[in-house]
Amino acid sequence: PSLYVGHAHWNADAFYSLISYIIQLAVQPESVNECSVLNVTVEETGELLIADNGRGLPVDRVRINNSIERPKLEHVLLWIWERHPHYQYYKEFGFLDYLGCVLNAVTKSLQVETNINGEKYELSCAPGKITSPLQKIGLSTERGTRLTFLPDPELFPDWTFDDGRLSEILQSLAAQYPQTQFRFHHTS
């Protein structure tokens, strides 16, 4: 996975680059996510929550090549994809692009909740696998996606999120994407 964030070794810089790229993909107009508000919260548990009010991640089932049929979101979290700058890819598979699999590979736990087409779905992951498949939770009037994760302690021993560093990431992205409102919180 380090190849995908441009660092020779996994370290704090690599992980913060990954977070920055995921947030950037959520807000880029080219990613078709239609996000106007993005919240980043460091939870009391040490987990990071990235929540947007975008269109949600696609959940319809598809078979790709010789794979088993599964929801598009599960494919994105399990496969290394090429970076796709094409509108049609994002329309079909959502904003996570090739980083969904990378995030899944480097986190101890990853919880994904998405609201799309008036319905709420969720799934859970552990390093490199899906531990609780995509499930429909029910109807929803909300929009958007919530990614909650904790870095894998084997890759990032004694990890804690740095509020200053996260704020810098959001300030930089706010300057690039003024159409989006960025908010940062630390619950404690």
mmCIF file of C-alpha atoms in Angstrom:
data_model
loop_
_atom_site.group_PDB
_atom_site.id
_atom_site.type_symbol
_atom_site.label_atom_id
_atom_site.label_comp_id
_atom_site.label_asym_id
_atom_site.label_seq_id
_atom_site.Cartn_x
_atom_site.Cartn_y
_atom_site.Cartn_z
ATOM 1 C CA PRO A 1 0.000 0.000 0.000
ATOM 2 C CA SER A 2 2.869 2.455 0.522
ATOM 3 C CA LEU A 3 3.211 2.763 -3.240
ATOM 4 C CA TYR A 4 -0.226 4.319 -3.401
ATOM 5 C CA VAL A 5 0.524 7.212 -1.091
ATOM 6 C CA GLY A 6 4.032 7.918 -2.340
ATOM 7 C CA HIS A 7 6.112 6.940 0.675
ATOM 8 C CA ALA A 8 8.779 4.244 0.899
ATOM 9 C CA HIS A 9 7.723 3.216 4.423
ATOM 10 C CA TRP A 10 4.520 3.515 6.356
ATOM 11 C CA ASN A 11 4.855 6.284 8.882
ATOM 12 C CA ALA A 12 2.865 9.259 10.127
ATOM 13 C CA ASP A 13 3.496 11.166 6.882
ATOM 14 C CA ALA A 14 2.157 8.292 4.817
ATOM 15 C CA PHE A 15 -0.964 7.930 6.946
ATOM 16 C CA TYR A 16 -1.730 11.654 6.912
ATOM 17 C CA SER A 17 -1.228 11.669 3.126
ATOM 18 C CA LEU A 18 -3.755 8.848 2.841
ATOM 19 C CA ILE A 19 -6.271 10.775 4.976
ATOM 20 C CA SER A 20 -5.706 13.922 2.914
ATOM 21 C CA TYR A 21 -6.216 12.087 -0.393
ATOM 22 C CA ILE A 22 -9.430 10.447 0.816
ATOM 23 C CA ILE A 23 -10.851 13.786 1.955
ATOM 24 C CA GLN A 24 -9.783 15.391 -1.314
ATOM 25 C CA LEU A 25 -11.538 12.684 -3.343
ATOM 26 C CA ALA A 26 -14.713 13.201 -1.303
ATOM 27 C CA VAL A 27 -14.845 16.919 -2.166
ATOM 28 C CA GLN A 28 -13.470 17.069 -5.722
ATOM 29 C CA PRO A 29 -16.199 17.990 -8.194
ATOM 30 C CA GLU A 30 -14.700 15.407 -10.604
ATOM 31 C CA SER A 31 -15.489 12.598 -8.150
ATOM 32 C CA VAL A 32 -19.244 13.194 -8.535
ATOM 33 C CA ASN A 33 -19.783 12.974 -4.749
ATOM 34 C CA GLU A 34 -21.641 16.318 -4.594
ATOM 35 C CA CYS A 35 -20.228 17.045 -1.131
ATOM 36 C CA SER A 36 -20.703 20.539 0.307
ATOM 37 C CA VAL A 37 -19.877 19.798 3.987
ATOM 38 C CA LEU A 38 -17.125 17.522 5.301
ATOM 39 C CA ASN A 39 -16.572 16.843 9.009
ATOM 40 C CA VAL A 40 -13.455 15.303 10.536
ATOM 41 C CA THR A 41 -13.722 14.193 14.165
ATOM 42 C CA VAL A 42 -11.177 12.567 16.453
ATOM 43 C CA GLU A 43 -13.322 10.379 18.715
ATOM 44 C CA GLU A 44 -12.653 9.685 22.406
ATOM 45 C CA THR A 45 -11.835 6.106 21.395
ATOM 46 C CA GLY A 46 -8.915 7.365 19.261
ATOM 47 C CA GLU A 47 -10.765 6.619 16.014
ATOM 48 C CA LEU A 48 -11.022 9.130 13.198
ATOM 49 C CA LEU A 49 -14.402 9.875 11.651
ATOM 50 C CA ILE A 50 -14.664 11.442 8.197
ATOM 51 C CA ALA A 51 -18.278 12.293 7.337
ATOM 52 C CA ASP A 52 -19.618 14.049 4.256
ATOM 53 C CA ASN A 53 -23.024 15.045 2.945
ATOM 54 C CA GLY A 54 -22.354 13.731 -0.558
ATOM 55 C CA ARG A 55 -24.404 11.356 -2.667
ATOM 56 C CA GLY A 56 -23.234 8.194 -0.846
ATOM 57 C CA LEU A 57 -21.202 5.246 -2.078
ATOM 58 C CA PRO A 58 -22.762 2.868 -4.637
ATOM 59 C CA VAL A 59 -24.062 -0.385 -3.175
ATOM 60 C CA ASP A 60 -25.595 -2.217 -6.148
ATOM 61 C CA ARG A 61 -24.164 -5.651 -6.834
ATOM 62 C CA VAL A 62 -21.792 -6.306 -9.716
ATOM 63 C CA ARG A 63 -19.429 -8.999 -10.973
ATOM 64 C CA ILE A 64 -16.055 -7.734 -12.178
ATOM 65 C CA ASN A 65 -14.104 -10.048 -14.451
ATOM 66 C CA ASN A 66 -14.101 -13.471 -12.751
ATOM 67 C CA SER A 67 -14.838 -12.211 -9.236
ATOM 68 C CA ILE A 68 -17.817 -13.167 -7.154
ATOM 69 C CA GLU A 69 -20.814 -10.890 -7.388
ATOM 70 C CA ARG A 70 -20.781 -8.407 -4.520
ATOM 71 C CA PRO A 71 -21.746 -4.787 -3.811
ATOM 72 C CA LYS A 72 -19.616 -2.190 -5.593
ATOM 73 C CA LEU A 73 -18.547 -0.755 -2.236
ATOM 74 C CA GLU A 74 -17.119 -4.129 -1.179
ATOM 75 C CA HIS A 75 -15.166 -4.390 -4.442
ATOM 76 C CA VAL A 76 -13.633 -0.961 -3.801
ATOM 77 C CA LEU A 77 -12.561 -1.981 -0.277
ATOM 78 C CA LEU A 78 -11.008 -5.291 -1.364
ATOM 79 C CA TRP A 79 -9.351 -4.648 -4.741
ATOM 80 C CA ILE A 80 -6.399 -2.528 -5.758
ATOM 81 C CA TRP A 81 -7.811 -0.317 -8.486
ATOM 82 C CA GLU A 82 -5.990 1.939 -10.837
ATOM 83 C CA ARG A 83 -6.524 5.603 -10.244
ATOM 84 C CA HIS A 84 -9.472 6.603 -12.379
ATOM 85 C CA PRO A 85 -9.753 10.277 -13.270
ATOM 86 C CA HIS A 86 -12.814 9.535 -15.368
ATOM 87 C CA TYR A 87 -16.262 10.836 -14.478
ATOM 88 C CA GLN A 88 -17.924 7.526 -15.389
ATOM 89 C CA TYR A 89 -15.780 5.530 -12.928
ATOM 90 C CA TYR A 90 -16.698 7.802 -10.010
ATOM 91 C CA LYS A 91 -20.351 7.738 -11.039
ATOM 92 C CA GLU A 92 -20.261 3.927 -10.946
ATOM 93 C CA PHE A 93 -17.999 3.202 -7.948
ATOM 94 C CA GLY A 94 -17.885 6.346 -5.795
ATOM 95 C CA PHE A 95 -15.163 8.641 -4.597
ATOM 96 C CA LEU A 96 -12.957 6.170 -2.678
ATOM 97 C CA ASP A 97 -11.226 5.129 -5.897
ATOM 98 C CA TYR A 98 -8.080 3.053 -5.322
ATOM 99 C CA LEU A 99 -7.720 4.345 -1.753
ATOM 100 C CA GLY A 100 -10.580 2.258 -0.334
ATOM 101 C CA CYS A 101 -8.473 -0.888 -0.469
ATOM 102 C CA VAL A 102 -5.425 0.918 0.902
ATOM 103 C CA LEU A 103 -7.379 2.339 3.855
ATOM 104 C CA ASN A 104 -8.799 -1.118 4.574
ATOM 105 C CA ALA A 105 -5.302 -2.637 4.503
ATOM 106 C CA VAL A 106 -3.761 -0.223 7.050
ATOM 107 C CA THR A 107 -6.533 0.093 9.635
ATOM 108 C CA LYS A 108 -7.280 -2.104 12.627
ATOM 109 C CA SER A 109 -10.961 -1.432 12.118
ATOM 110 C CA LEU A 110 -12.924 0.398 9.447
ATOM 111 C CA GLN A 111 -16.648 1.082 9.679
ATOM 112 C CA VAL A 112 -18.396 2.432 6.567
ATOM 113 C CA GLU A 113 -21.885 3.884 6.686
ATOM 114 C CA THR A 114 -23.407 5.271 3.523
ATOM 115 C CA ASN A 115 -26.741 6.816 2.662
ATOM 116 C CA ILE A 116 -27.677 6.495 -0.981
ATOM 117 C CA ASN A 117 -30.986 6.639 -2.830
ATOM 118 C CA GLY A 118 -32.971 7.059 0.412
ATOM 119 C CA GLU A 119 -31.448 4.002 2.122
ATOM 120 C CA LYS A 120 -28.778 3.536 4.791
ATOM 121 C CA TYR A 121 -26.138 0.795 4.581
ATOM 122 C CA GLU A 122 -23.158 -0.193 6.694
ATOM 123 C CA LEU A 123 -20.269 -2.635 6.694
ATOM 124 C CA SER A 124 -17.223 -3.351 8.846
ATOM 125 C CA CYS A 125 -13.647 -4.226 7.914
ATOM 126 C CA ALA A 126 -10.473 -5.415 9.601
ATOM 127 C CA PRO A 127 -7.041 -5.287 7.974
ATOM 128 C CA GLY A 128 -7.579 -6.241 4.343
ATOM 129 C CA LYS A 129 -10.916 -8.007 4.720
ATOM 130 C CA ILE A 130 -14.598 -7.399 5.262
ATOM 131 C CA THR A 131 -15.724 -8.687 8.653
ATOM 132 C CA SER A 132 -19.389 -7.722 8.373
ATOM 133 C CA PRO A 133 -20.708 -7.573 4.791
ATOM 134 C CA LEU A 134 -22.745 -4.678 3.500
ATOM 135 C CA GLN A 135 -26.159 -4.616 5.135
ATOM 136 C CA LYS A 136 -29.141 -2.402 4.527
ATOM 137 C CA ILE A 137 -30.056 -0.747 7.819
ATOM 138 C CA GLY A 138 -33.244 0.893 6.624
ATOM 139 C CA LEU A 139 -34.656 3.969 4.977
ATOM 140 C CA SER A 140 -32.852 7.262 5.418
ATOM 141 C CA THR A 141 -33.470 10.929 4.763
ATOM 142 C CA GLU A 142 -29.751 11.648 5.247
ATOM 143 C CA ARG A 143 -27.102 11.945 2.552
ATOM 144 C CA GLY A 144 -23.461 11.035 2.582
ATOM 145 C CA THR A 145 -20.832 8.674 3.861
ATOM 146 C CA ARG A 146 -19.153 8.118 7.231
ATOM 147 C CA LEU A 147 -15.765 6.411 7.468
ATOM 148 C CA THR A 148 -14.668 5.581 11.018
ATOM 149 C CA PHE A 149 -11.283 3.950 11.461
ATOM 150 C CA LEU A 150 -8.383 3.248 13.752
ATOM 151 C CA PRO A 151 -4.858 2.754 12.362
ATOM 152 C CA ASP A 152 -3.425 -0.763 12.602
ATOM 153 C CA PRO A 153 -1.134 -0.764 15.690
ATOM 154 C CA GLU A 154 1.248 -3.211 14.007
ATOM 155 C CA LEU A 155 1.954 -0.594 11.327
ATOM 156 C CA PHE A 156 1.542 2.477 13.543
ATOM 157 C CA PRO A 157 2.510 1.640 17.152
ATOM 158 C CA ASP A 158 1.246 4.050 19.832
ATOM 159 C CA TRP A 159 -0.710 6.075 17.267
ATOM 160 C CA THR A 160 -2.681 9.171 18.229
ATOM 161 C CA PHE A 161 -4.128 11.683 15.796
ATOM 162 C CA ASP A 162 -2.469 15.087 15.790
ATOM 163 C CA ASP A 163 -5.108 17.845 15.885
ATOM 164 C CA GLY A 164 -2.687 20.391 14.427
ATOM 165 C CA ARG A 165 -1.812 18.190 11.503
ATOM 166 C CA LEU A 166 -5.451 17.382 10.738
ATOM 167 C CA SER A 167 -6.336 21.091 10.931
ATOM 168 C CA GLU A 168 -3.537 21.907 8.472
ATOM 169 C CA ILE A 169 -4.858 19.292 6.027
ATOM 170 C CA LEU A 170 -8.364 20.736 6.225
ATOM 171 C CA GLN A 171 -7.146 24.336 5.855
ATOM 172 C CA SER A 172 -5.144 23.421 2.774
ATOM 173 C CA LEU A 173 -8.093 21.594 1.214
ATOM 174 C CA ALA A 174 -10.473 24.443 2.117
ATOM 175 C CA ALA A 175 -8.269 26.810 0.102
ATOM 176 C CA GLN A 176 -8.377 24.433 -2.898
ATOM 177 C CA TYR A 177 -12.101 23.608 -2.617
ATOM 178 C CA PRO A 178 -13.922 26.743 -1.400
ATOM 179 C CA GLN A 179 -17.285 25.248 -2.421
ATOM 180 C CA THR A 180 -16.987 22.833 0.542
ATOM 181 C CA GLN A 181 -17.313 23.699 4.208
ATOM 182 C CA PHE A 182 -14.711 21.813 6.294
ATOM 183 C CA ARG A 183 -15.206 21.255 10.033
ATOM 184 C CA PHE A 184 -12.845 19.719 12.582
ATOM 185 C CA HIS A 185 -13.810 18.389 16.036
ATOM 186 C CA HIS A 186 -12.058 16.526 18.817
ATOM 187 C CA THR A 187 -14.357 14.798 21.294
ATOM 188 C CA SER A 188 -12.831 14.226 24.698
#
